[in-house]
C-alpha positions as a printed Julia matrix, in Angstrom:
229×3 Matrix{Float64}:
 -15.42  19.43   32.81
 -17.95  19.78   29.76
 -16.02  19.52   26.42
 -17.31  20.89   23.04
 -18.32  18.75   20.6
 -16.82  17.99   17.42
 -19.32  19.72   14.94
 -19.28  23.14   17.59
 -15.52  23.0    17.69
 -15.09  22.73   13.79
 -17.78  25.9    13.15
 -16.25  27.81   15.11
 -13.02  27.16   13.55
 -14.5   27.83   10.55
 -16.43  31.68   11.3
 -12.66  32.32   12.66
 -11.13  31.5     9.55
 -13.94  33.42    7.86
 -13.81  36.47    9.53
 -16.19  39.19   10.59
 -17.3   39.21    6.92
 -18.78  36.22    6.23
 -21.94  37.52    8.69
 -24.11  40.5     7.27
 -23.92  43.47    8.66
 -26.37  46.43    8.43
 -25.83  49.63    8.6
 -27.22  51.76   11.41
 -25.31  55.16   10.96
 -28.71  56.18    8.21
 -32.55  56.55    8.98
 -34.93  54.58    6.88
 -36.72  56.66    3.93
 -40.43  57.29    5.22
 -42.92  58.69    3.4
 -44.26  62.0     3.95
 -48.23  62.87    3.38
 -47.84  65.25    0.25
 -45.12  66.46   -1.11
 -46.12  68.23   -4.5
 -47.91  71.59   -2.86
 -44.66  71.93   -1.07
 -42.08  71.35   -3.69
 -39.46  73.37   -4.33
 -37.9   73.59   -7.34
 -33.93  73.49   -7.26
 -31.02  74.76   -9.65
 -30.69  72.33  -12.45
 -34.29  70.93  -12.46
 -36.57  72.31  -15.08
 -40.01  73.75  -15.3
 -42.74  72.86  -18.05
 -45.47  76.02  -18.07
 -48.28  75.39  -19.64
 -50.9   78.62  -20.35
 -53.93  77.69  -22.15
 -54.5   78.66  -25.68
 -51.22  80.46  -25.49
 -49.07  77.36  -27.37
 -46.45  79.7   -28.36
 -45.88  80.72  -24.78
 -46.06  77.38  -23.31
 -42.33  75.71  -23.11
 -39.96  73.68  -20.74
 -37.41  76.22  -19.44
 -34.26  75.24  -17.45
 -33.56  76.82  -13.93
 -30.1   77.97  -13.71
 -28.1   77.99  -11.11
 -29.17  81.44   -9.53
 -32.74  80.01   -9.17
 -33.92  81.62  -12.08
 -35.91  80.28  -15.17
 -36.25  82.4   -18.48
 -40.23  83.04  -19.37
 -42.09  83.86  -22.37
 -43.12  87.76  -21.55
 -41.99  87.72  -17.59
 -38.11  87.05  -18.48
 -35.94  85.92  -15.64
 -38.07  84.94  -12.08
 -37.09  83.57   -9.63
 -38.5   80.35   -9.04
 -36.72  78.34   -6.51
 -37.78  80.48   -3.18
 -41.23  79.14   -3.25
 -43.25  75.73   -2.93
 -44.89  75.01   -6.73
 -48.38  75.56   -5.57
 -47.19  79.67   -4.63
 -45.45  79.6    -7.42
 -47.99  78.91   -9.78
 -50.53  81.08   -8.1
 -47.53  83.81   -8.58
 -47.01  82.83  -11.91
 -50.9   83.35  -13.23
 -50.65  86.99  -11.57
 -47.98  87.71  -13.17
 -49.41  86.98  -16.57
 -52.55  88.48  -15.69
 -50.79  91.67  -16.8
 -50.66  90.25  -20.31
 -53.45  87.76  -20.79
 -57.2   88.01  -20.12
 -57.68  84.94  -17.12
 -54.91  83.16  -17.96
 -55.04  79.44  -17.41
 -51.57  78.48  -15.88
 -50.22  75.02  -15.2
 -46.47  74.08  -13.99
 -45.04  71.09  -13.59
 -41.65  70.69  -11.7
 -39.25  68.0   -13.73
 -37.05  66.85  -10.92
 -33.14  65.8   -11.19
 -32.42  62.62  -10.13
 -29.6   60.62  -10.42
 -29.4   57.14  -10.58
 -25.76  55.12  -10.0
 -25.03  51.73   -9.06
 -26.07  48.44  -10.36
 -28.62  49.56  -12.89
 -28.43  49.33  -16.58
 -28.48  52.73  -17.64
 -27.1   54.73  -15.18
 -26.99  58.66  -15.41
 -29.48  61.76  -14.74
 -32.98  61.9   -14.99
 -35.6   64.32  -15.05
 -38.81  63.33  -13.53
 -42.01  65.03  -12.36
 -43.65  64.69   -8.84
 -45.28  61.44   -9.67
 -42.55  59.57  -10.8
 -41.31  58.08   -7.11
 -38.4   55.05   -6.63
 -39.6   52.03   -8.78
 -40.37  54.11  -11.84
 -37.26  56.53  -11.78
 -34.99  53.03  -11.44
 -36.89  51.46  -14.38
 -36.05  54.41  -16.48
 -32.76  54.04  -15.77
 -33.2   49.95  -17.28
 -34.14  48.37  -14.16
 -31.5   46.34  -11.53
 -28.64  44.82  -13.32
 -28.38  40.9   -12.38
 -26.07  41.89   -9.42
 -28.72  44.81   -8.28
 -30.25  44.02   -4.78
 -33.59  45.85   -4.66
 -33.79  45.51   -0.4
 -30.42  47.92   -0.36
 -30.81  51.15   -1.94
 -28.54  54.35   -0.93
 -30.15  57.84   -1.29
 -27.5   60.83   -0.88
 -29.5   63.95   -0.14
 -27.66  67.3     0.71
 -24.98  64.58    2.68
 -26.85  62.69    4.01
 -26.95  59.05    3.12
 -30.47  57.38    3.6
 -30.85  53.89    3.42
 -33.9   52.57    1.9
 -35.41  48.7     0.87
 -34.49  47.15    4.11
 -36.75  45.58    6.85
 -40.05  43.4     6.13
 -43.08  44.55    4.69
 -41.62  48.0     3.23
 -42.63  49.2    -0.56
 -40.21  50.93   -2.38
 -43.72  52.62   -3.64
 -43.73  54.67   -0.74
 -40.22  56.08   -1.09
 -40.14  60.11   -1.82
 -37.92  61.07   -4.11
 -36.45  65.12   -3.71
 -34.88  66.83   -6.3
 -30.98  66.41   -6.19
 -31.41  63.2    -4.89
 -28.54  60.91   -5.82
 -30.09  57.05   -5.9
 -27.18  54.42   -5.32
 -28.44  50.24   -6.08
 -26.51  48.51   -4.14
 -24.96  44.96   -5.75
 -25.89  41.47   -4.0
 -23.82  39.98   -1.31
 -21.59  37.17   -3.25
 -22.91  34.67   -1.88
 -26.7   35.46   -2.94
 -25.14  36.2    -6.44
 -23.29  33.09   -6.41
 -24.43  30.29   -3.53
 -22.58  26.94   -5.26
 -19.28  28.75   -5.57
 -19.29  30.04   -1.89
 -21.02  26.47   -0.74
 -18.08  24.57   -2.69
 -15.32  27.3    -0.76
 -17.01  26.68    2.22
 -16.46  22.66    1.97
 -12.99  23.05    0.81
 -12.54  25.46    4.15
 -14.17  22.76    5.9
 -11.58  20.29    4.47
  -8.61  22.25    5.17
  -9.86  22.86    8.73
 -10.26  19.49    9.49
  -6.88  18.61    7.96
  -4.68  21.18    9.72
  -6.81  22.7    12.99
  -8.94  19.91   13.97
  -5.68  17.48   15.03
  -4.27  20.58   16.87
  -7.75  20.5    18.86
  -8.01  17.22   19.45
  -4.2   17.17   20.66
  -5.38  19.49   23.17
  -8.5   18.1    24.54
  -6.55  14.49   24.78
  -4.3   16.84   26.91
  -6.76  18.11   28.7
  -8.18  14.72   29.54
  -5.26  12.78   30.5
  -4.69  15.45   33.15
């Protein structure tokens, strides 16, 4: 009969003691965040974000105007339209007809000002409005970059319930990451022991210690059982 040897005997002691939480675990119940080819054409705006229209030589007229919650935004000369039931490329194509009626070739521009919100372990956490461009790494600088426990490779996005986890595997860029409007962006803290390695290294000896002290002589007991038989 093959006995185990000393050192095998005492680490597995010791990941028993432990428990299943001293080993990582990933989670597998949410797909990784991939990036999609272009996003801005088809952008919808969404209750809550805002809109920032822009008509040339018309500064009066040109504003940022809030979308309520019925999908609707408030404009100079057009009053309430609905803007949420089309991507922002329609709607601005919509939008320069529309003041065709008043101006002579209008010149139209909109840009979509996103809400995101940003919890977790950043400095500043809270809401933030940003525009198409404006993708992971910029909206979590805004919000004052990782705190010292913020782990950059584990970042939760909630969108319409559905949690997607993003900053995982080798080789991805948070540059890539899409951000929609609504999208809830949760920075994950640090496992202890990255925040901390000498204080989990020192428990870890100390575990080591006890385990030899009170479990290894139990072991031993029963292997010299074992033999003798």
């Amino acid at each position: 009969m093959t006995f185990p040897t000393r050192t095998a005997l005492l680490l597995f002691a010791t990941l028993t003691a432990l428990g299943p939480g001293a080993a990582a675990q990933q989670e597998t119940d949410s797909p990784e965040l991939r990036p999609g080819l272009d996003v801005a054409a088809s952008a919808k705006p969404r209750p809550g974000d805002r809109i920032a229209l822009k008509i040339w030589n018309e500064p009066e007229m040109s504003d940022t105007f809030n979308i309520s919650e019925r999908g609707e935004a408030i404009l100079p000369k057009l009053g309430a339209v609905h803007v949420t039931d089309q991507p922002l490329a329609a709607l601005q194509d919509s939008l320069r007809s529309a003041y065709a009626v008043y101006l002579r070739n209008p010149s139209v521009e909109i840009v979509v000002l996103r809400r995101i919100g940003v919890q977790g372990e950043v400095r500043n956490p809270g809401i933030y409005l940003a525009d198409l461009t404006v993708g992971l790494p910029e909206i979590i600088a805004r919000a004052g970059g990782y705190t010292e426990a913020g782990n950059p490779r584990n970042i939760i996005i909630v969108r319409d319930g559905q949690r997607i986890r993003y900053g995982v595997g080798e080789g991805t860029e948070l540059s890539v990451a899409e951000l929609q409007s609504g999208d809830q962006v949760f920075i994950r803290p640090r496992s202890a022991l990255a925040r901390n390695p000498m204080a989990w290294l020192g428990g870890a000896v100390g575990l080591l210690g006890a385990v030899r002290v009170t479990v290894w002589p139990m072991i031993e007991s029963l292997l010299g059982k074992d033999k003798g038989k």
